Short mmCIF file of C-alpha atoms in Angstrom, two decimals:
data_model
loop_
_atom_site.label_atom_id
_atom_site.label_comp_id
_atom_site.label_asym_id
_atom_site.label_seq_id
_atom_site.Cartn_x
_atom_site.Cartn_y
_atom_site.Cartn_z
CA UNK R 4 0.00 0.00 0.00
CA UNK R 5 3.19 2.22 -0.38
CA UNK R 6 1.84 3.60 -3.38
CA UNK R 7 -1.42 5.27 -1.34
CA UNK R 8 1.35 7.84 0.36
CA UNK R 9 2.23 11.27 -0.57
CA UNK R 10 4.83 12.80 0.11
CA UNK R 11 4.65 16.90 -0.09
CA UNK R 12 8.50 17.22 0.29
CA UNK R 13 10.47 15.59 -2.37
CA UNK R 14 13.85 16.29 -0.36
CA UNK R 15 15.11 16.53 2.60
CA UNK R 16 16.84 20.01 3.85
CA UNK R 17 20.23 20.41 3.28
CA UNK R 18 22.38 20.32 6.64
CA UNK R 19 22.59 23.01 8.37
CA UNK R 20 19.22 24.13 7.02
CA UNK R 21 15.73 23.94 7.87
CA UNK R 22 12.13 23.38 6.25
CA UNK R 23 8.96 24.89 7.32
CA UNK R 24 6.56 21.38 7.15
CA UNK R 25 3.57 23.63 8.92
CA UNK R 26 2.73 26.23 10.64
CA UNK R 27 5.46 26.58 13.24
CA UNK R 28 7.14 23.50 12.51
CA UNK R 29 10.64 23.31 11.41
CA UNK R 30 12.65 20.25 9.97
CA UNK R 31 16.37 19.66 10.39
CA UNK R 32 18.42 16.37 9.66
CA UNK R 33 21.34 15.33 11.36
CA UNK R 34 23.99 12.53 10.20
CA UNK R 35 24.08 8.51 11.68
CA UNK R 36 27.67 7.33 11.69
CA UNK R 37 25.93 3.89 10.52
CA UNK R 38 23.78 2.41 7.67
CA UNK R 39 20.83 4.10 8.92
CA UNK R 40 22.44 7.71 7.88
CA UNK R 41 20.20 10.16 9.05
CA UNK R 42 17.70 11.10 11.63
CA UNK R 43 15.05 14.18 11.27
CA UNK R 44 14.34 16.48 14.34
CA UNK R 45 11.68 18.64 14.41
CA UNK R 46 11.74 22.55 15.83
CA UNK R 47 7.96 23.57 16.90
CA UNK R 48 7.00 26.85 17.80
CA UNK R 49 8.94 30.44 16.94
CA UNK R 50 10.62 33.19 18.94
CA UNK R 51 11.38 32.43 22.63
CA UNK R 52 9.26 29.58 22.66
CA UNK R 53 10.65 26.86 20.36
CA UNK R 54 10.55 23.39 21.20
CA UNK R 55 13.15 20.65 20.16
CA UNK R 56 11.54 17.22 19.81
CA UNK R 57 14.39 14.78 19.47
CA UNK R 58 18.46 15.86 19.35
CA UNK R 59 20.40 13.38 16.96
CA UNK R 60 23.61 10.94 18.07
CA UNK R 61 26.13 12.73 20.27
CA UNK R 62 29.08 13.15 18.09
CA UNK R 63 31.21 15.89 16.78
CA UNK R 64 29.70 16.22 13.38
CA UNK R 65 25.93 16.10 15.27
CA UNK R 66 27.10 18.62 17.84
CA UNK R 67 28.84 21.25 15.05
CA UNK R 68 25.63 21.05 13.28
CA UNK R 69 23.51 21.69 16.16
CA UNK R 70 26.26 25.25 16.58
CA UNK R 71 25.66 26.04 13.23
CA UNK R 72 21.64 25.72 13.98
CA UNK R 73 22.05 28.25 17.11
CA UNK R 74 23.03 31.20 14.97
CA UNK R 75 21.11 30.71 11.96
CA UNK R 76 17.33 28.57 12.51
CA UNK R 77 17.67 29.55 15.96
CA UNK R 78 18.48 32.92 15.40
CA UNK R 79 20.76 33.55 18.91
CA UNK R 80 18.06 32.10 20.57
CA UNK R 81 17.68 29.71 23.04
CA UNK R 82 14.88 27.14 23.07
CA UNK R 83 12.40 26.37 25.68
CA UNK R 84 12.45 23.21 26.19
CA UNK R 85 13.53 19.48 24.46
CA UNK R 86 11.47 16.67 24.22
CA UNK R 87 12.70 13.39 23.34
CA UNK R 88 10.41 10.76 21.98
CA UNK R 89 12.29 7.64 23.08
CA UNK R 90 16.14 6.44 24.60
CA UNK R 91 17.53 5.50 21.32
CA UNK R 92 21.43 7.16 21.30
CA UNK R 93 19.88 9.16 17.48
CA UNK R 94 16.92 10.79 19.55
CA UNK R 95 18.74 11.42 22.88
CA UNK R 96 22.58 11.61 22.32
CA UNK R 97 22.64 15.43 22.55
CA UNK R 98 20.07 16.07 25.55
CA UNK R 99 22.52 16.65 28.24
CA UNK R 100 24.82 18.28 26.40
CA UNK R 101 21.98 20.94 25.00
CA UNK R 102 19.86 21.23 27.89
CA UNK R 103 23.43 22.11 29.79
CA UNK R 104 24.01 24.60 26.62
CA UNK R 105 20.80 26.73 27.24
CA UNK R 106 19.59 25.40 30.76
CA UNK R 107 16.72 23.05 29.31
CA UNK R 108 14.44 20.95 30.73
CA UNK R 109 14.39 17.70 29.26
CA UNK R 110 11.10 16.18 28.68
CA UNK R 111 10.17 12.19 28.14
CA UNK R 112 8.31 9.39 29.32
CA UNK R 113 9.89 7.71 32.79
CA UNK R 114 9.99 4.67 31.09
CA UNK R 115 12.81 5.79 28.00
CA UNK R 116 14.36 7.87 31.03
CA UNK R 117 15.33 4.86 33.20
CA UNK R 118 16.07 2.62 30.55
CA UNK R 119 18.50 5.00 29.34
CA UNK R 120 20.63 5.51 32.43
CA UNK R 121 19.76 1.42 32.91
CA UNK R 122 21.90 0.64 29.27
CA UNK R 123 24.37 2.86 29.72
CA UNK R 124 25.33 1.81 33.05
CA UNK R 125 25.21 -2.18 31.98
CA UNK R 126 22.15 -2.46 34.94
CA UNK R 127 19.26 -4.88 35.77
CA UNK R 128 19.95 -6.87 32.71
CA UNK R 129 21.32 -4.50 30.14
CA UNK R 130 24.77 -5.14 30.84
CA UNK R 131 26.68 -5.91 27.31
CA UNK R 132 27.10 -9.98 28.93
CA UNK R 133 23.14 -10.53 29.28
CA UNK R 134 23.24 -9.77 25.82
CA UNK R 135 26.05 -11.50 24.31
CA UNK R 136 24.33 -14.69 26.83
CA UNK R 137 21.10 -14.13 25.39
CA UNK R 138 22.39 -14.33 21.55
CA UNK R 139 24.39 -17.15 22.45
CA UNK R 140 21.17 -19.11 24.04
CA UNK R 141 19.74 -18.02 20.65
CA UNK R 142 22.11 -19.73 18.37
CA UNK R 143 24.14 -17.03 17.50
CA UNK R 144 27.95 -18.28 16.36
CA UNK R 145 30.54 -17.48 18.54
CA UNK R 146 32.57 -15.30 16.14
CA UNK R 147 29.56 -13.05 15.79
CA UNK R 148 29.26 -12.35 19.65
CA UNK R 149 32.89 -11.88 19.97
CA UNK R 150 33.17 -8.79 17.45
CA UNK R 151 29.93 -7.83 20.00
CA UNK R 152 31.90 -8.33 22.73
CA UNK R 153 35.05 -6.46 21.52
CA UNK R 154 32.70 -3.64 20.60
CA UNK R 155 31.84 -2.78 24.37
CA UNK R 156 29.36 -0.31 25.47
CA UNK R 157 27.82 1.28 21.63
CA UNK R 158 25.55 2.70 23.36
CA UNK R 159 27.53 5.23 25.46
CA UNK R 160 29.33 6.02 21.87
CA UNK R 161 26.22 7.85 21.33
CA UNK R 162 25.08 9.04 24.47
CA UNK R 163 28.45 10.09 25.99
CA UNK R 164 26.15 11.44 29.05
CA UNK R 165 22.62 11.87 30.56
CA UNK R 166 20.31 14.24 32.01
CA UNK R 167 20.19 13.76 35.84
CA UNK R 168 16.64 14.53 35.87
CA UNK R 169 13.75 15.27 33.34
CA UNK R 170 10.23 16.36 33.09
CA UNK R 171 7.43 13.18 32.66
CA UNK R 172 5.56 12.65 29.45
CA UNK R 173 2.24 10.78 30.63
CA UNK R 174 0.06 9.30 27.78
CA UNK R 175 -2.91 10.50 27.16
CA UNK R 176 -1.37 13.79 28.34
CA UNK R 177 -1.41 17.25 26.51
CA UNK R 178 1.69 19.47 26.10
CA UNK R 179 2.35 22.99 24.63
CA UNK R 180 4.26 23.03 22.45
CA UNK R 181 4.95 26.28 20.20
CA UNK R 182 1.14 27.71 21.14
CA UNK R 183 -0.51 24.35 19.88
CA UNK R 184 -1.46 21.53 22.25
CA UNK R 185 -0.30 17.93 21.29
CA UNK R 186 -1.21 15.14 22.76
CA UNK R 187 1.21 12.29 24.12
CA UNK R 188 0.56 9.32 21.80
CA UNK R 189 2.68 6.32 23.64
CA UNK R 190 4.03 2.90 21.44
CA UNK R 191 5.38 0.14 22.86
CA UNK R 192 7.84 -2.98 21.17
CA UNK R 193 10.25 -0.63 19.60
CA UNK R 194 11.09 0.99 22.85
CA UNK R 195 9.79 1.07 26.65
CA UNK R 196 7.30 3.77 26.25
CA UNK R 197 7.49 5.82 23.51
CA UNK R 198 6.21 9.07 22.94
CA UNK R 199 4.66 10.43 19.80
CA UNK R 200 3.23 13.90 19.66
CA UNK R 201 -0.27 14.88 17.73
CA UNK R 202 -1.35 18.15 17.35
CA UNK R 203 -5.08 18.15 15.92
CA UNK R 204 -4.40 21.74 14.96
CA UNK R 205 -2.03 21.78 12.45
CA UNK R 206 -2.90 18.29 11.63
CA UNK R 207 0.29 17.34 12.36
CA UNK R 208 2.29 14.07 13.34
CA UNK R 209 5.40 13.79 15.23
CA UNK R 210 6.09 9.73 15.03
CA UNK R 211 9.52 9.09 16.22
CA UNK R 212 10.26 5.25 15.24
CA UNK R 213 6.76 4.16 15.44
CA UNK R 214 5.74 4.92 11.63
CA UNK R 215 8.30 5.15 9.10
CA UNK R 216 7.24 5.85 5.41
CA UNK R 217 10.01 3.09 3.68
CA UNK R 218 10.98 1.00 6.52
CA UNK R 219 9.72 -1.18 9.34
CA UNK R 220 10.18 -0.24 12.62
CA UNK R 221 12.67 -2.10 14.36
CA UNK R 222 11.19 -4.45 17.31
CA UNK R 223 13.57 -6.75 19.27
CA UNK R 224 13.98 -8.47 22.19
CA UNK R 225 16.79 -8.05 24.98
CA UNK R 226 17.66 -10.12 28.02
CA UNK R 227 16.24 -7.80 30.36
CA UNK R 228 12.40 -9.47 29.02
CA UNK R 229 13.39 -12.23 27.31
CA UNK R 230 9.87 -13.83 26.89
CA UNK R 231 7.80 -10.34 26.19
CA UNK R 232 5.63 -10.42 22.92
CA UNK R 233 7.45 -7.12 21.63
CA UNK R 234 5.59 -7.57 18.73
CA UNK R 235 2.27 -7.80 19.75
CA UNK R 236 3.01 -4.54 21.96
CA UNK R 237 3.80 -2.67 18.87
CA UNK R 238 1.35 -4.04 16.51
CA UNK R 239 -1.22 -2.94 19.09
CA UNK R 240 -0.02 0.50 19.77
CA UNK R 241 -1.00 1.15 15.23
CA UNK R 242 -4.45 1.28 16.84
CA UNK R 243 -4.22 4.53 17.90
CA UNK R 244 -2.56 5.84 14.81
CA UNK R 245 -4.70 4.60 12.77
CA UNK R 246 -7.54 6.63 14.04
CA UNK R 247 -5.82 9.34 13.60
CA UNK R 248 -7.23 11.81 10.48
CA UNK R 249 -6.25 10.16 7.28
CA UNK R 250 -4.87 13.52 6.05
CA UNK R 251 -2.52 13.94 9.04
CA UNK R 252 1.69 14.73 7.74
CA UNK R 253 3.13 12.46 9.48
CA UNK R 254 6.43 13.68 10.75
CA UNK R 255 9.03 10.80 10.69
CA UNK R 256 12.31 9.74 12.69
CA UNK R 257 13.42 8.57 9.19
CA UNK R 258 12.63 8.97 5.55
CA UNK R 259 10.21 11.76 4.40
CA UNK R 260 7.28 13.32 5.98
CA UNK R 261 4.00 11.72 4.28
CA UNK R 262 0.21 11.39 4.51
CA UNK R 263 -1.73 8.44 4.08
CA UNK R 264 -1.56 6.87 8.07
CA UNK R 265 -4.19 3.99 7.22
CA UNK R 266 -1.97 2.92 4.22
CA UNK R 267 1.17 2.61 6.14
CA UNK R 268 -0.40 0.93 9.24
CA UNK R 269 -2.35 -1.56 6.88
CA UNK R 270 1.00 -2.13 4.79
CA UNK R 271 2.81 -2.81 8.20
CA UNK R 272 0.38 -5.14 9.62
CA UNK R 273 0.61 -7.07 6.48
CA UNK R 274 4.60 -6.93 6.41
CA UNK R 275 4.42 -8.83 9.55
CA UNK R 276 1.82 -11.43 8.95
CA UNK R 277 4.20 -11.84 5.97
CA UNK R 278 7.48 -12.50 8.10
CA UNK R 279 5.72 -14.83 10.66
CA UNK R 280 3.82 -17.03 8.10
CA UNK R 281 7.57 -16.73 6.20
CA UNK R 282 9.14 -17.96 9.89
CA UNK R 283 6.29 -20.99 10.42
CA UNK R 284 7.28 -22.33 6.70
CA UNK R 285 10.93 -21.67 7.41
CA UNK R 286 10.85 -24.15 10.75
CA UNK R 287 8.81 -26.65 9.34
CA UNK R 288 11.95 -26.70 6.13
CA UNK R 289 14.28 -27.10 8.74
CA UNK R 290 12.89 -30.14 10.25
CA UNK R 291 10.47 -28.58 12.87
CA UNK R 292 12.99 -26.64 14.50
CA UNK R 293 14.90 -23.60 14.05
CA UNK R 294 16.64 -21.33 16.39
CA UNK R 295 16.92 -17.52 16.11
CA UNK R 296 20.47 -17.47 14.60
CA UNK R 297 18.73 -19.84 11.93
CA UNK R 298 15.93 -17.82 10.50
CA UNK R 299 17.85 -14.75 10.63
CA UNK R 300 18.41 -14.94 6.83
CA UNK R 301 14.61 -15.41 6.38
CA UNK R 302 13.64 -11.83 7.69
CA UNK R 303 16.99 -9.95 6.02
CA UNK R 304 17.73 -10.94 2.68
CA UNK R 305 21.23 -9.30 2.14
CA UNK R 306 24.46 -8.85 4.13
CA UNK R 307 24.78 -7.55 7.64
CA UNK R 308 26.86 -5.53 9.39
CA UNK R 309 27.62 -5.61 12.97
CA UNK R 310 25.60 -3.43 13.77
CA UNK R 311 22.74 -4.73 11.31
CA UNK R 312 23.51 -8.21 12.86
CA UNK R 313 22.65 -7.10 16.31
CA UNK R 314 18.88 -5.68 15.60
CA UNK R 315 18.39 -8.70 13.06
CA UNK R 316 18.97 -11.37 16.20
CA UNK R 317 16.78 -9.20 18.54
CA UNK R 318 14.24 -8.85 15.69
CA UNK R 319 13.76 -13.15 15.13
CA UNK R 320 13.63 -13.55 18.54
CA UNK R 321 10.52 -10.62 18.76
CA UNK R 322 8.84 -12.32 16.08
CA UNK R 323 9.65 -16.28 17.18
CA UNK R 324 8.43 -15.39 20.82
CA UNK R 325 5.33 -13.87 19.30
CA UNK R 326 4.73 -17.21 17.48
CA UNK R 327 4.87 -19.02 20.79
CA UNK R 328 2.32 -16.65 22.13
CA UNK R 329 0.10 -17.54 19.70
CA UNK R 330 0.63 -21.03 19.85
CA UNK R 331 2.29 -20.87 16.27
CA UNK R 332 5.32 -22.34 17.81
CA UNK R 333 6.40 -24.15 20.54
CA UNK R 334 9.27 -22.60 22.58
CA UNK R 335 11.73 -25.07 23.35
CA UNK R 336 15.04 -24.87 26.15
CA UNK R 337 17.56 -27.51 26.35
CA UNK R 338 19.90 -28.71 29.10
CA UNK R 339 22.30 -26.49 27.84
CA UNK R 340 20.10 -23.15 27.73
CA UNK R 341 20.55 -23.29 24.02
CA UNK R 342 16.62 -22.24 23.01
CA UNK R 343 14.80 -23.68 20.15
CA UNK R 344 11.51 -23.00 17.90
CA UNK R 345 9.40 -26.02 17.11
CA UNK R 346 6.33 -26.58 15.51
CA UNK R 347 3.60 -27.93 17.80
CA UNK R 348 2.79 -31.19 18.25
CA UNK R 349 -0.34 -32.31 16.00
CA UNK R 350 -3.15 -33.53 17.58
CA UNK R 351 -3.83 -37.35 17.79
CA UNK R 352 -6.80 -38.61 16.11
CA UNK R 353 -9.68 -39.52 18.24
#
């Protein structure tokens, strides 16, 4: 149902530069230093009272940008407040550093602010080891969680340090942002509790990760819930999207702003009923039983980076456990932790 988009803005603004998208909403784009190359942010509101919503990976070439920004879209001026939409290191790299810059208050939901200081500490189960043991229990080959290993910490790379304390994004709540109200549209799967901002007014969408206009959203599993349905969780979190005004520009993390919200949450509900009945066939080729590591190859067609590698694992496991849940599959452990995917048992005739 791609085809059902539109896209009003055929490019994306040059760095350093920004794009009026509606009234009182401003689009900038900041480099990734990985495949994914580039994240959007989104300035709402003019004057005194601008709002950042998101603040790119916290490197040199994000941070020069964001300098250049001060003196030209920002005019010399500081900005009210930042709001980050989830603890990914593209959306909240920069928010100590910026809300040190102009004294800003840092607004998310408690969720993405725990988790944050939780991964970059290595605590209650996000320590680099609970991950490299959960791949491993997942089939991954050794070499593969070495390279992990010997990469360390990533996620301080991008975050090099947090905000001590923030403001709370509740959802279902309302917040001001540049004179217009939006409301705090929460997702789950992709992240803890992320927050997505609607403003009915401007008929405008700001998404984060939880619709993209070209890719799917990345849900994975990590030891810290090793069971959880992830996928479920995000597949049910569309709902409210989709009953959003069909005419609404959505405002993406990645990719271009578009319209056509029904299309993309129809085309993503089918992607995944396409992936799991892909994953069912896969197991039964195998011989019944498949691990993680195994069916990576089913979901991502093409060569993977390290990085790459590390969402793909979390991504089979997301969609294996939600065949389990279903009753799809049958989740397997042996004596030596390594965990399996089998197809269930058929019934004995009476």
């Amino acid at each position: 149902m791609s085809e059902r988009l539109l896209f009003p803005f055929p490019a994306p603004p040059a760095a350093g530069e920004a794009i009026e998208v509606a009234p009182g909403i401003r689009w900038i784009r900041m480099p990734l230093p990985f495949a994914l190359d580039h994240i959007n942010l989104w300035l709402v509101g003019e004057g005194d009272g601008v709002a950042l919503v998101d603040c790119g990976y916290g490197d040199a070439p994000t941070r020069q940008l964001w300098s250049q920004h001060f003196g030209t879209t920002l005019r010399g001026r500081a900005p009210a407040r930042l709001v980050v939409t989830h603890y990914h290191p593209d959306h909240l790299g920069n928010a100590a550093w910026l809300a040190a810059h102009f004294g800003l208050p840092v607004y998310m939901s408690a969720a993405e602010f725990l988790t944050a200081h939780a991964v970059r500490d290595g605590l209650a189960g996000h320590a680099l080891a609970d991950t490299c043991a959960l791949f491993r229990a997942h089939g991954v080959e050794a070499d593969h969680v070495a390279a992990l290993e010997a990469r360390g910490n990533n996620y301080r790379r991008g975050v090099p340090e947090l905000p001590q304390s923030f403001r709370r994004l509740l959802p279902g709540s309302t917040q001001k942002l540049g004179g217009c109200d939006f409301s705090v549209l929460a997702g789950y799967g992709h992240s803890p509790e992320h927050a997505a901002l609607h403003c009915a007014d401007r008929r405008a969408l700001i998404s984060g990760d939880m619709l993209l206009p070209r890719i799917s959203t990345n849900i994975s599993i990590w030891p810290v819930e090793p069971d959880a349905d992830a996928l479920a969780r995000f597949l049910d979190s569309l709902a409210a999207f989709e009953a959003l005004p069909d005419d609404t520009l959505v405002l993406p993390s990645h990719g271009l702003p578009f319209r056509g919200i029904r299309a993309r949450v129809h085309a993503l509900r089918a992607h995944h009923r396409a992936r799991l009945a892909e994953l069912v066939a896969a197991v039964e080729d195998s011989g019944g039983s498949a691990t993680a590591a195994d069916v990576v190859p089913v979901l991502f067609r093409r060569e993977l980076d390290l990085q790459q590698r590390f969402f793909a694992i979390g991504e089979a496991i997301a969609h294996l456990n939600h065949l389990a849940a279903s009753g799809r599959l049958v989740r397997e452990t042996s004596a030596d932790g390594r965990i399996r995917f089998a197809l269930p048992p058929k019934p004995r005739p009476s």
